[in-house]
CSV table of C-alpha atoms and ligand atoms in Angstrom, one decimal:
chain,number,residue,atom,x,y,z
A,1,UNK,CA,101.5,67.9,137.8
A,2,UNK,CA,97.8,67.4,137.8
A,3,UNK,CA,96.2,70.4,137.1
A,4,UNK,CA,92.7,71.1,138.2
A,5,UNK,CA,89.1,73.8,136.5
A,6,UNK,CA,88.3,76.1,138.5
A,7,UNK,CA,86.4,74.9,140.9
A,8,UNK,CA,83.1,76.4,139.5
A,9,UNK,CA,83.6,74.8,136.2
A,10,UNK,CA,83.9,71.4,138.6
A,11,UNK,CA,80.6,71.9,140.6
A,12,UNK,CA,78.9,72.6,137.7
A,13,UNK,CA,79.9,69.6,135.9
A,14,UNK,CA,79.3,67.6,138.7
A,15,UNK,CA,76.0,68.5,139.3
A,16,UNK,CA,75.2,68.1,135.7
A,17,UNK,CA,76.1,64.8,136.0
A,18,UNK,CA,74.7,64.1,139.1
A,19,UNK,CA,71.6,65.2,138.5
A,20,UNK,CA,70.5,64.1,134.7
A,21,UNK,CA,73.0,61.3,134.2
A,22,UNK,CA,72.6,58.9,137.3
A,23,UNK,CA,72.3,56.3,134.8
A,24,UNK,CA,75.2,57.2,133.1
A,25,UNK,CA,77.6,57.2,135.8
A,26,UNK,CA,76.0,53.8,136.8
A,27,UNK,CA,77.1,52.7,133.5
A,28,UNK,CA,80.5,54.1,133.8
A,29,UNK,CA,81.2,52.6,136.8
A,30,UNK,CA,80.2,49.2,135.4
A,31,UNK,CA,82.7,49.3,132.7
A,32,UNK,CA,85.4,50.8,134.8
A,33,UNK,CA,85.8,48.0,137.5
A,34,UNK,CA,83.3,47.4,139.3
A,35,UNK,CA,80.2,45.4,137.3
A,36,UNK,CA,78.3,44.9,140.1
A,37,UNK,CA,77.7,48.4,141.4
A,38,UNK,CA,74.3,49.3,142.3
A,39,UNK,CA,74.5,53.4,142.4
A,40,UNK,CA,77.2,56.0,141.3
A,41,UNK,CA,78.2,59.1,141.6
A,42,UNK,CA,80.5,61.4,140.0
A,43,UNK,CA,83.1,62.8,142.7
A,44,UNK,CA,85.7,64.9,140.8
A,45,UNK,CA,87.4,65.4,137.8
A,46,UNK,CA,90.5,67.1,136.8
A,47,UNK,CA,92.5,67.6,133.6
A,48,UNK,CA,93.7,64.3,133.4
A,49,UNK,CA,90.6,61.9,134.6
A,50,UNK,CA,87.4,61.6,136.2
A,51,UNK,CA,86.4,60.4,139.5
A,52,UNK,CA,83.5,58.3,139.9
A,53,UNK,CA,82.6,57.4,143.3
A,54,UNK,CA,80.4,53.6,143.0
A,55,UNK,CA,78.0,51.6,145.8
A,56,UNK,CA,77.8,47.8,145.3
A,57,UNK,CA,78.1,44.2,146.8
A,58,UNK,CA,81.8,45.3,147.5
A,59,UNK,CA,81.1,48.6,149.4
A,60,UNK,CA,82.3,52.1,148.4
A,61,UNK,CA,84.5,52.3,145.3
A,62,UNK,CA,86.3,55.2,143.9
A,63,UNK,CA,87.2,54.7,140.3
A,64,UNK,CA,89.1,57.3,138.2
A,65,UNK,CA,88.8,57.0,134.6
A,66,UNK,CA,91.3,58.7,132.3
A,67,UNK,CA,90.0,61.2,129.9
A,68,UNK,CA,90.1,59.9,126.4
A,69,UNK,CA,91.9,63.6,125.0
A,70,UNK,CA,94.0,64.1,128.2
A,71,UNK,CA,95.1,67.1,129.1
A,72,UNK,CA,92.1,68.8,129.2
A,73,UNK,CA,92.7,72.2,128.7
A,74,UNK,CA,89.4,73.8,127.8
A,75,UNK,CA,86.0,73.5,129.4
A,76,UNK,CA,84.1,72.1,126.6
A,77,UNK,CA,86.7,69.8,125.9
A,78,UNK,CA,85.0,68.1,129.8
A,79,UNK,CA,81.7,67.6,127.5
A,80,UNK,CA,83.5,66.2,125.0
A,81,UNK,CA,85.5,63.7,126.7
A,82,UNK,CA,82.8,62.7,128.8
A,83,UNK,CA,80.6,61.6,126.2
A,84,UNK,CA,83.6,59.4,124.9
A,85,UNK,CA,84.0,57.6,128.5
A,86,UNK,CA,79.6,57.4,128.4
A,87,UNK,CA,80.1,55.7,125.2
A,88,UNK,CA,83.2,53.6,125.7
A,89,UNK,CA,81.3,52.1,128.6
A,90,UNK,CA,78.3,51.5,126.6
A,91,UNK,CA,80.7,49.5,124.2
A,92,UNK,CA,82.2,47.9,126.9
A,93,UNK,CA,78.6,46.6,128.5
A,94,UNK,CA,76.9,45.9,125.2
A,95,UNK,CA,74.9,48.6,125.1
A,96,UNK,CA,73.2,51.2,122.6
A,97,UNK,CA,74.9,54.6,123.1
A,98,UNK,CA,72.1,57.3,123.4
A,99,UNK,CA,71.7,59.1,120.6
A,100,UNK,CA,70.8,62.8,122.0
A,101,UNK,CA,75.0,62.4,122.5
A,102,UNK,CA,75.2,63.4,119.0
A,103,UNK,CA,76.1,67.0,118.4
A,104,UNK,CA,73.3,69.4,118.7
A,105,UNK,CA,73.4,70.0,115.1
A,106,UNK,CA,72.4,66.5,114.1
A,107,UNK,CA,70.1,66.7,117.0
A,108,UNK,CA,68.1,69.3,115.8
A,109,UNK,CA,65.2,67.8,114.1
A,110,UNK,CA,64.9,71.1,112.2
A,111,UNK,CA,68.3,70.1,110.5
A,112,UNK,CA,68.7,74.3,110.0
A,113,UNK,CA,70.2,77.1,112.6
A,114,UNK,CA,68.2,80.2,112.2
A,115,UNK,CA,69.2,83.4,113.8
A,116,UNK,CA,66.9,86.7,113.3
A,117,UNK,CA,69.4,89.5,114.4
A,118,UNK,CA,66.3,91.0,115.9
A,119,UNK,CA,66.8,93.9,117.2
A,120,UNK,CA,69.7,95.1,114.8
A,121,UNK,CA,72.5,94.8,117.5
A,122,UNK,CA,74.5,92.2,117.2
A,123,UNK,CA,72.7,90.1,118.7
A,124,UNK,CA,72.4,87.0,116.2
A,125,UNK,CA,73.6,83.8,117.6
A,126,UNK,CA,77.6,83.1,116.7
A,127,UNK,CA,79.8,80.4,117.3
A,128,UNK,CA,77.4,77.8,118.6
A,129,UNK,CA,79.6,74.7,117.7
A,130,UNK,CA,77.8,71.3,118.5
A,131,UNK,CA,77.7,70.5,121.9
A,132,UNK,CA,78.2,67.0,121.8
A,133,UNK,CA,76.3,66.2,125.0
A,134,UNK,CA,73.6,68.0,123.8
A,135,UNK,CA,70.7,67.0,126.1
A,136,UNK,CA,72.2,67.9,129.8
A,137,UNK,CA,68.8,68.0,132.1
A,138,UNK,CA,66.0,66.8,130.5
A,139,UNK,CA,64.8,63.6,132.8
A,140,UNK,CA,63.2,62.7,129.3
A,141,UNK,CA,66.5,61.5,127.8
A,142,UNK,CA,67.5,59.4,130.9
A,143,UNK,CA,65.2,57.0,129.0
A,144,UNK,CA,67.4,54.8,126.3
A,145,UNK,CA,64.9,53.0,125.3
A,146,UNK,CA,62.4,56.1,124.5
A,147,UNK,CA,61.3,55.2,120.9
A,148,UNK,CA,58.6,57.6,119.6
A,149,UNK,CA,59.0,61.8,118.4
A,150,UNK,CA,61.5,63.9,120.8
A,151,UNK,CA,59.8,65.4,123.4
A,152,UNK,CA,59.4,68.8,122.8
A,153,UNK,CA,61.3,70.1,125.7
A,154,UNK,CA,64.3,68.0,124.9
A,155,UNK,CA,63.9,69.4,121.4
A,156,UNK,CA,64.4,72.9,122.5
A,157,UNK,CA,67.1,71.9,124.7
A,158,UNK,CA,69.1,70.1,122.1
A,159,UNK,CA,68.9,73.1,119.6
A,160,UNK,CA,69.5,75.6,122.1
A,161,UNK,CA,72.6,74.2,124.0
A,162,UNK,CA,75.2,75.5,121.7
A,163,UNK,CA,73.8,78.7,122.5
A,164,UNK,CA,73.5,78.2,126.0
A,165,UNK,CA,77.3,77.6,126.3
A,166,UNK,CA,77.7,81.0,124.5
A,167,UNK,CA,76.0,82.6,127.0
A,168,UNK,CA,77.7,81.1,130.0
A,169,UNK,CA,81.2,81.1,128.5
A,170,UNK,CA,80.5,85.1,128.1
A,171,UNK,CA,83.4,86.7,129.6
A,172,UNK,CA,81.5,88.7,132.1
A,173,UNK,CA,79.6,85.9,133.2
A,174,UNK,CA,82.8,83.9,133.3
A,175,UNK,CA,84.1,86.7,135.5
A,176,UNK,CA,81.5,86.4,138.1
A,177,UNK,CA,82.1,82.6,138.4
A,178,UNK,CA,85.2,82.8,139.0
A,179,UNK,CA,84.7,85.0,141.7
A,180,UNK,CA,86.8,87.6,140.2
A,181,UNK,CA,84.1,90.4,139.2
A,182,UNK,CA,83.1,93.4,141.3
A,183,UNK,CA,80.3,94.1,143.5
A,184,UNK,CA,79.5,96.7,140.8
A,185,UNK,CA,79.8,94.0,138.3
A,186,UNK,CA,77.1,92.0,140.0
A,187,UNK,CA,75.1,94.8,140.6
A,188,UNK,CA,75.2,96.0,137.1
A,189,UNK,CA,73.7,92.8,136.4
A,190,UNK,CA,70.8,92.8,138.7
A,191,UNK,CA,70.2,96.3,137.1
A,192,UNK,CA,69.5,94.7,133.5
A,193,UNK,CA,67.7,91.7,135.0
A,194,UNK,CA,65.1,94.3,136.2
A,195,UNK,CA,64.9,95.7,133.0
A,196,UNK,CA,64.5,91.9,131.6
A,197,UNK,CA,61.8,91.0,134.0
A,198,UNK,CA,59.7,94.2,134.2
A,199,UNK,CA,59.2,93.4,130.1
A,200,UNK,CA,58.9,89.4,130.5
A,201,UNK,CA,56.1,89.4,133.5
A,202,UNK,CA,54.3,92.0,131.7
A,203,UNK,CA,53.8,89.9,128.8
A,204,UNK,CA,53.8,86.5,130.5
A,205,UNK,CA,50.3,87.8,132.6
A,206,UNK,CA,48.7,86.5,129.3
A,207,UNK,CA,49.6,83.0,130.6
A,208,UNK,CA,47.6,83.4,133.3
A,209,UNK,CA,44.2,82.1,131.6
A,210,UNK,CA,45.8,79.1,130.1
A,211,UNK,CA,45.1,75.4,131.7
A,212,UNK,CA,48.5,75.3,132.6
A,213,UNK,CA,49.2,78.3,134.4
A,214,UNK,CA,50.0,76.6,137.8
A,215,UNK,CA,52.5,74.8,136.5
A,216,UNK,CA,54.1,77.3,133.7
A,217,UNK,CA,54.0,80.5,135.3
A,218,UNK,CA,52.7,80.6,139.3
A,219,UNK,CA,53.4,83.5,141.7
A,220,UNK,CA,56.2,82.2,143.7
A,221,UNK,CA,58.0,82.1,139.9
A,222,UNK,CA,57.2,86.5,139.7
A,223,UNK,CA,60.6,88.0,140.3
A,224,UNK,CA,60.0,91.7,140.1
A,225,UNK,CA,59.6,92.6,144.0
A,226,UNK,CA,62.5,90.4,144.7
A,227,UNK,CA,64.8,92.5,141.8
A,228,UNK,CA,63.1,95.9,143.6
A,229,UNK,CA,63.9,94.7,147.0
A,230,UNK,CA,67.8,93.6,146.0
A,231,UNK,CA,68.2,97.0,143.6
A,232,UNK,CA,67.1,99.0,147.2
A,233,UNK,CA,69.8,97.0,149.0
A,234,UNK,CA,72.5,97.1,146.6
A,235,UNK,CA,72.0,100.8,145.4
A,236,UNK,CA,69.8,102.7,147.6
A,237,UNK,CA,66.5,104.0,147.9
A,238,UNK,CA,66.6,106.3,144.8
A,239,UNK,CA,67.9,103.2,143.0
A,240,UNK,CA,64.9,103.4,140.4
A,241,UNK,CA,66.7,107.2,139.5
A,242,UNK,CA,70.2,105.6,139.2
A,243,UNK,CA,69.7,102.7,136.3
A,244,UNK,CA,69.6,102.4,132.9
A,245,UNK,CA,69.8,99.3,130.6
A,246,UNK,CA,72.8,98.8,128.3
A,247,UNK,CA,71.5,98.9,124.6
A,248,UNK,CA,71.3,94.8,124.0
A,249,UNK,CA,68.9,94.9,127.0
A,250,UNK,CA,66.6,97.7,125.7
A,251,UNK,CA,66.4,95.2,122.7
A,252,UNK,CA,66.1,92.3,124.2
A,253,UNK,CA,63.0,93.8,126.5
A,254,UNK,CA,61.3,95.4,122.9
A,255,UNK,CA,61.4,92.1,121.7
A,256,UNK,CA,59.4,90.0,124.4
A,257,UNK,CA,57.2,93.5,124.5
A,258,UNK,CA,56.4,93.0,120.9
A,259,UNK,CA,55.7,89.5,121.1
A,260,UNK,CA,53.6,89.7,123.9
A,261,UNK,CA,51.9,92.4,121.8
A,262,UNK,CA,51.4,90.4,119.0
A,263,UNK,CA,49.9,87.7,121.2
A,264,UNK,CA,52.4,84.9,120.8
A,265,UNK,CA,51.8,82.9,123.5
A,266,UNK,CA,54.8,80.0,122.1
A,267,UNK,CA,57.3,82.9,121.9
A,268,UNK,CA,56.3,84.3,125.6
A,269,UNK,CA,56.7,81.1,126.5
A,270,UNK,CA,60.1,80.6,124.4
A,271,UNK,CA,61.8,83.9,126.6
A,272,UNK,CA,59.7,82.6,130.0
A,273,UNK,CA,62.0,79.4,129.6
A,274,UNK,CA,65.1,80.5,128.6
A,275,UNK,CA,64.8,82.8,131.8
A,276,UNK,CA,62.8,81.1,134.7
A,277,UNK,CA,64.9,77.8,133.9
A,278,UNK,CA,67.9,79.7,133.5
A,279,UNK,CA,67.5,81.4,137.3
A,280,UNK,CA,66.4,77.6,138.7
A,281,UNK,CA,69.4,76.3,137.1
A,282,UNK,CA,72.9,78.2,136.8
A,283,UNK,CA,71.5,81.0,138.7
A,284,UNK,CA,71.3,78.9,141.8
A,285,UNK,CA,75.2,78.5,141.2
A,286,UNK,CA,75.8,82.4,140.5
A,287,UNK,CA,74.0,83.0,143.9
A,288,UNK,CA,75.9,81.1,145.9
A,289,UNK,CA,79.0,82.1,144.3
A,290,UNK,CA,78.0,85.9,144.5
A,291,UNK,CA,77.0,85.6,148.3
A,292,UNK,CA,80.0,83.7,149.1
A,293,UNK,CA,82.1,86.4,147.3
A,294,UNK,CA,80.5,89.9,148.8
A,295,UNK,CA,78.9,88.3,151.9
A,296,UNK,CA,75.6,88.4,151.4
A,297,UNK,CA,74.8,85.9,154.4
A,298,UNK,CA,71.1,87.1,154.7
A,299,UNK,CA,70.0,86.6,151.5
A,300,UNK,CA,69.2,90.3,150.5
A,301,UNK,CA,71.2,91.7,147.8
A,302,UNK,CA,70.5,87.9,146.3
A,303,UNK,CA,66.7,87.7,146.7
A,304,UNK,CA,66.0,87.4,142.3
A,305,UNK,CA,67.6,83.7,143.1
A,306,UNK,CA,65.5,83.2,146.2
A,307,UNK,CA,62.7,80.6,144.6
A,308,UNK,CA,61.8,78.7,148.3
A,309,UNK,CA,58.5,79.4,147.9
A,310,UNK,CA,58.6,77.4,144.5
A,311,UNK,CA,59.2,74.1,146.4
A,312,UNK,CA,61.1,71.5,145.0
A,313,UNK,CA,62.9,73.4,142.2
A,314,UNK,CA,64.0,70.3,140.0
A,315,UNK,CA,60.2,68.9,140.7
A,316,UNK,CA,59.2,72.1,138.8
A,317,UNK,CA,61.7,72.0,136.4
A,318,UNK,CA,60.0,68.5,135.4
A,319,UNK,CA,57.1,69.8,135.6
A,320,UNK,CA,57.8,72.9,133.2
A,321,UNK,CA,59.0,70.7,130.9
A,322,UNK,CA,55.9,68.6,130.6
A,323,UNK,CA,54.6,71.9,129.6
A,324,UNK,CA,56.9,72.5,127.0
A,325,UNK,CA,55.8,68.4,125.3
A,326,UNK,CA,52.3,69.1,125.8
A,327,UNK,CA,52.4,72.4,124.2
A,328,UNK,CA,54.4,70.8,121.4
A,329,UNK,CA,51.8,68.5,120.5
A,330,UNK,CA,49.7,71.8,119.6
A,331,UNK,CA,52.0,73.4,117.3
A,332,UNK,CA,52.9,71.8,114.0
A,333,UNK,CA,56.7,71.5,112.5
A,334,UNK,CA,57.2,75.4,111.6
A,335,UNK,CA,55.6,76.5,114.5
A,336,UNK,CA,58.0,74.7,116.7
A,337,UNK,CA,61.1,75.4,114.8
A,338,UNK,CA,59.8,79.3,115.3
A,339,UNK,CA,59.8,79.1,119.1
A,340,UNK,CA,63.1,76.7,118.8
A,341,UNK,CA,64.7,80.1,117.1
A,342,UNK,CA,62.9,82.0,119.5
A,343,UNK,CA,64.8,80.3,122.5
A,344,UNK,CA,67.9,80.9,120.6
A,345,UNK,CA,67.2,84.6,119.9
A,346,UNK,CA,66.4,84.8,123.9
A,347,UNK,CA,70.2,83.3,124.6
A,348,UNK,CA,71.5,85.4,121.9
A,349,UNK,CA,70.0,88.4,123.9
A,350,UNK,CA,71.7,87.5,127.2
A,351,UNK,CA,75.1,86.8,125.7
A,352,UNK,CA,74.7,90.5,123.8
A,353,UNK,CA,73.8,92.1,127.4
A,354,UNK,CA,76.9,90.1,128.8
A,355,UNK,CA,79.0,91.6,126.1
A,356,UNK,CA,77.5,95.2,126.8
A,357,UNK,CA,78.2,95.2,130.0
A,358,UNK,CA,81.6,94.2,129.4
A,359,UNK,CA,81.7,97.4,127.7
A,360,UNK,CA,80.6,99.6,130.2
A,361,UNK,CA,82.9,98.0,132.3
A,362,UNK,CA,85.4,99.3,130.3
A,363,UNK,CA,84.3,102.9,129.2
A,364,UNK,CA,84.1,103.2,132.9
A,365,UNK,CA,87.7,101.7,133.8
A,366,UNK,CA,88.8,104.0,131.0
A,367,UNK,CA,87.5,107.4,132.8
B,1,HEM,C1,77.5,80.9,134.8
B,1,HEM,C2,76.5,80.8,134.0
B,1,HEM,C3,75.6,79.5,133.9
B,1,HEM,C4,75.8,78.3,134.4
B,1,HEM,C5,76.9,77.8,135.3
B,1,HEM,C6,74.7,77.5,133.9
B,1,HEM,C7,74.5,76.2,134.2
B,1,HEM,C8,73.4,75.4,133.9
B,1,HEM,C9,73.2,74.0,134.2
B,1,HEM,C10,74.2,73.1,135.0
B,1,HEM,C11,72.1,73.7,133.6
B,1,HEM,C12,71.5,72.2,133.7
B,1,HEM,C13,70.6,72.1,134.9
B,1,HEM,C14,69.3,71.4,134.7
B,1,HEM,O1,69.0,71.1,133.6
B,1,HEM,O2,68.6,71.2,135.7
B,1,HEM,C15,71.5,74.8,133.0
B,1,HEM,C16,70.3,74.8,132.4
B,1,HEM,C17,69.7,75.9,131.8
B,1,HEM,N1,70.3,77.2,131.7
B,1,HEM,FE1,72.1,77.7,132.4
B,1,HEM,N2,73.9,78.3,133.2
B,1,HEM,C18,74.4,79.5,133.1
B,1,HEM,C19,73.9,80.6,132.4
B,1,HEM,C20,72.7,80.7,131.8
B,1,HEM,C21,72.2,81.8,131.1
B,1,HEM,C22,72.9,83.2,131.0
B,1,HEM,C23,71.0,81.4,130.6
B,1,HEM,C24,70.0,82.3,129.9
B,1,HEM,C25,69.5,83.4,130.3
B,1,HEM,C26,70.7,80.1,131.0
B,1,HEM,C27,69.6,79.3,130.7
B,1,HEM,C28,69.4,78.0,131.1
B,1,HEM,C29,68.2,77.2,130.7
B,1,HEM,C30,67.0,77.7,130.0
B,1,HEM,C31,68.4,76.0,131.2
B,1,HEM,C32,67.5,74.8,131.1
B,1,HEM,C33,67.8,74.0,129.9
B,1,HEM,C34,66.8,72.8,129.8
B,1,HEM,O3,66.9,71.9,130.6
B,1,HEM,O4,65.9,72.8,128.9
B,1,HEM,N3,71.8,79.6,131.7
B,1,HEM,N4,72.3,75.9,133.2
């Protein structure tokens, strides 16, 4: 029998796809059956295919391609195989494979993985195997044909990813997902993403003078009334006497502190990103999970993921990352690779918290 992911593991795939890799799926399609298809989609997948759904001369098409290492057990192993049918059809169609589907090792201009252990915790980045379809969202490597440097955004993407998967594979995070965490488990989270945020917009008001303010760091982005407002829902009006962070966030908040101390506008800007286009991204999937879970119809209790006043979230996103070239094109090689680690520390952080919380999960289960 067919077995299916979970279906948050599905939607999340599928709007990966369907969002960064229209182009992709077009291609697919092509090769699959139908050459004359105009637009694609990708509808489903399982552990034994995908499901692409195409638009052409003919009409509506659904074409299921088999997955290359079927069964699929894992979740990575989705990655994987879909960068083997994404390259199968470039084959197929004559066409150069792009070459951001390497593993983000060999992506990494920078050849070399650093990780600090900043902070003294544990907290060093660990088990960050190449992700072999490295680039995800960045509407810079929809182009095939790009020729000249990597953008800088798609730079930090590409060394980063690996540790981006740690942080979302994190068992706590996992949990909530799934839909199988507690209230308290959520709200334990919310409780460290204060922490997080009163020590990031502190030291990201020194981005307010730059050019590029608007566009980096505007005030519909500021998160910290929306964390009060959900912490008052979700634990009460003496919420602010009921908190603490778990060690790994203490660290992780010392460290933006002392970089915003220091003045390092790049490393501000390399915990600003792997935050602000965290929340735009998988948070938006956490909220809706969360609400649908607990009931949180109204929107309070979920208010940190709330970004309407933003606009068009994936038109910032775009726009944030023509932030991230331009400011690229100011620093030279070791500069880069500095904010590049500094992105990775930043995931490294949030996995830690993930993993302390886990912890203090289980002290608690255990009294
Ligand atoms: C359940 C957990 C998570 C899921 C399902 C998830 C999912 C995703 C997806 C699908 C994207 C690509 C969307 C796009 O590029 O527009 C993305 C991007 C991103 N995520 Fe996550 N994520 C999760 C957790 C995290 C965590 C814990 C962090 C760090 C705090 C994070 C930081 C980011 C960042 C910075 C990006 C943008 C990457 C780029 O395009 O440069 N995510 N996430």
């Amino acid at each position: 029998m067919v077995k299916n992911f979970d279906a948050a593991v599905i939607d999340a795939v599928l709007a990966h796809m369907n969002d960064d890799h229209n182009d992709d799926n077009l291609l697919i399609a092509r090769a699959n059956g139908y050459p004359d298809a105009t637009a694609s989609v990708m509808a489903d997948l399982n552990q034994d295919a995908g499901v692409w759904r195409a638009e052409g001369p003919e009409g509506t098409r659904e074409i299921t391609v088999a997955w290359p290492s079927a069964p699929l057990t894992e979740r990575p192993q989705i990655r994987r195989d879909v960068v083997l049918v994404y390259q199968a059809a470039c084959k197929t169609l004559g066409v150069p494979a792009r070459e951001e589907h390497k593993p983000a090792a060999d992506a990494n201009p920078h050849g070399e993985h650093g990780g600090h252990g900043h902070g003294g915790h544990g907290a060093s980045p660990h088990g960050h195997g190449g992700n072999p379809h490295a680039h995800g969202g960045n509407p810079h490597a929809a182009a095939a044909e790009h020729t000249g440097p990597k953008p800088f955004s798609q730079v930090i993407r590409e060394s980063s990813w690996g540790d981006h998967s740690d942080s979302e594979g994190a068992t706590f995070m996992e949990d909530i997902m799934r839909g199988v965490a507690t209230k308290q488990d959520y709200i334990d989270l919310v409780i460290q993403h204060y922490f997080m945020y009163v020590a990031l917009e502190a030291a990201a008001t020194q981005l307010a003078t730059r050019d590029d303010a608007e566009l980096l760091h505007p005030a519909a982005l500021v998160r910290l009334p929306a964390l009060e407002e959900d912490l008052e829902f979700l634990v009460g009006a003496d919420w602010r006497e009921q908190i603490a962070a778990v060690p790994a966030t203490a660290a992780y908040a010392a460290r933006i502190t002392e970089i915003g101390e220091e003045g390092w506008a790049a490393g501000v800007i390399a915990h600003h990103y792997t935050r602000y286009l965290g929340d735009l991204s998988g948070g938006q999937m956490i909220a809706k999970r969360v609400a649908k879970q607990h009931g949180f119809d109204d929107g309070r209790g979920i208010s940190f993921y709330n970004f309407a006043e933003l606009g068009d979230l994936a038109e910032f996103k775009t726009n944030y990352r023509t932030v991230l070239d331009s400011l690229g094109d100011t620093l030279d090689e070791a500069e880069q690779k500095r904010m590049c680690d500094e992105v990775r520390q930043a995931y490294a952080f949030n996995t830690q918290v993930f993993i302390d919380l886990g912890k203090q999960k289980a002290a608690r289960a255990a009294n």
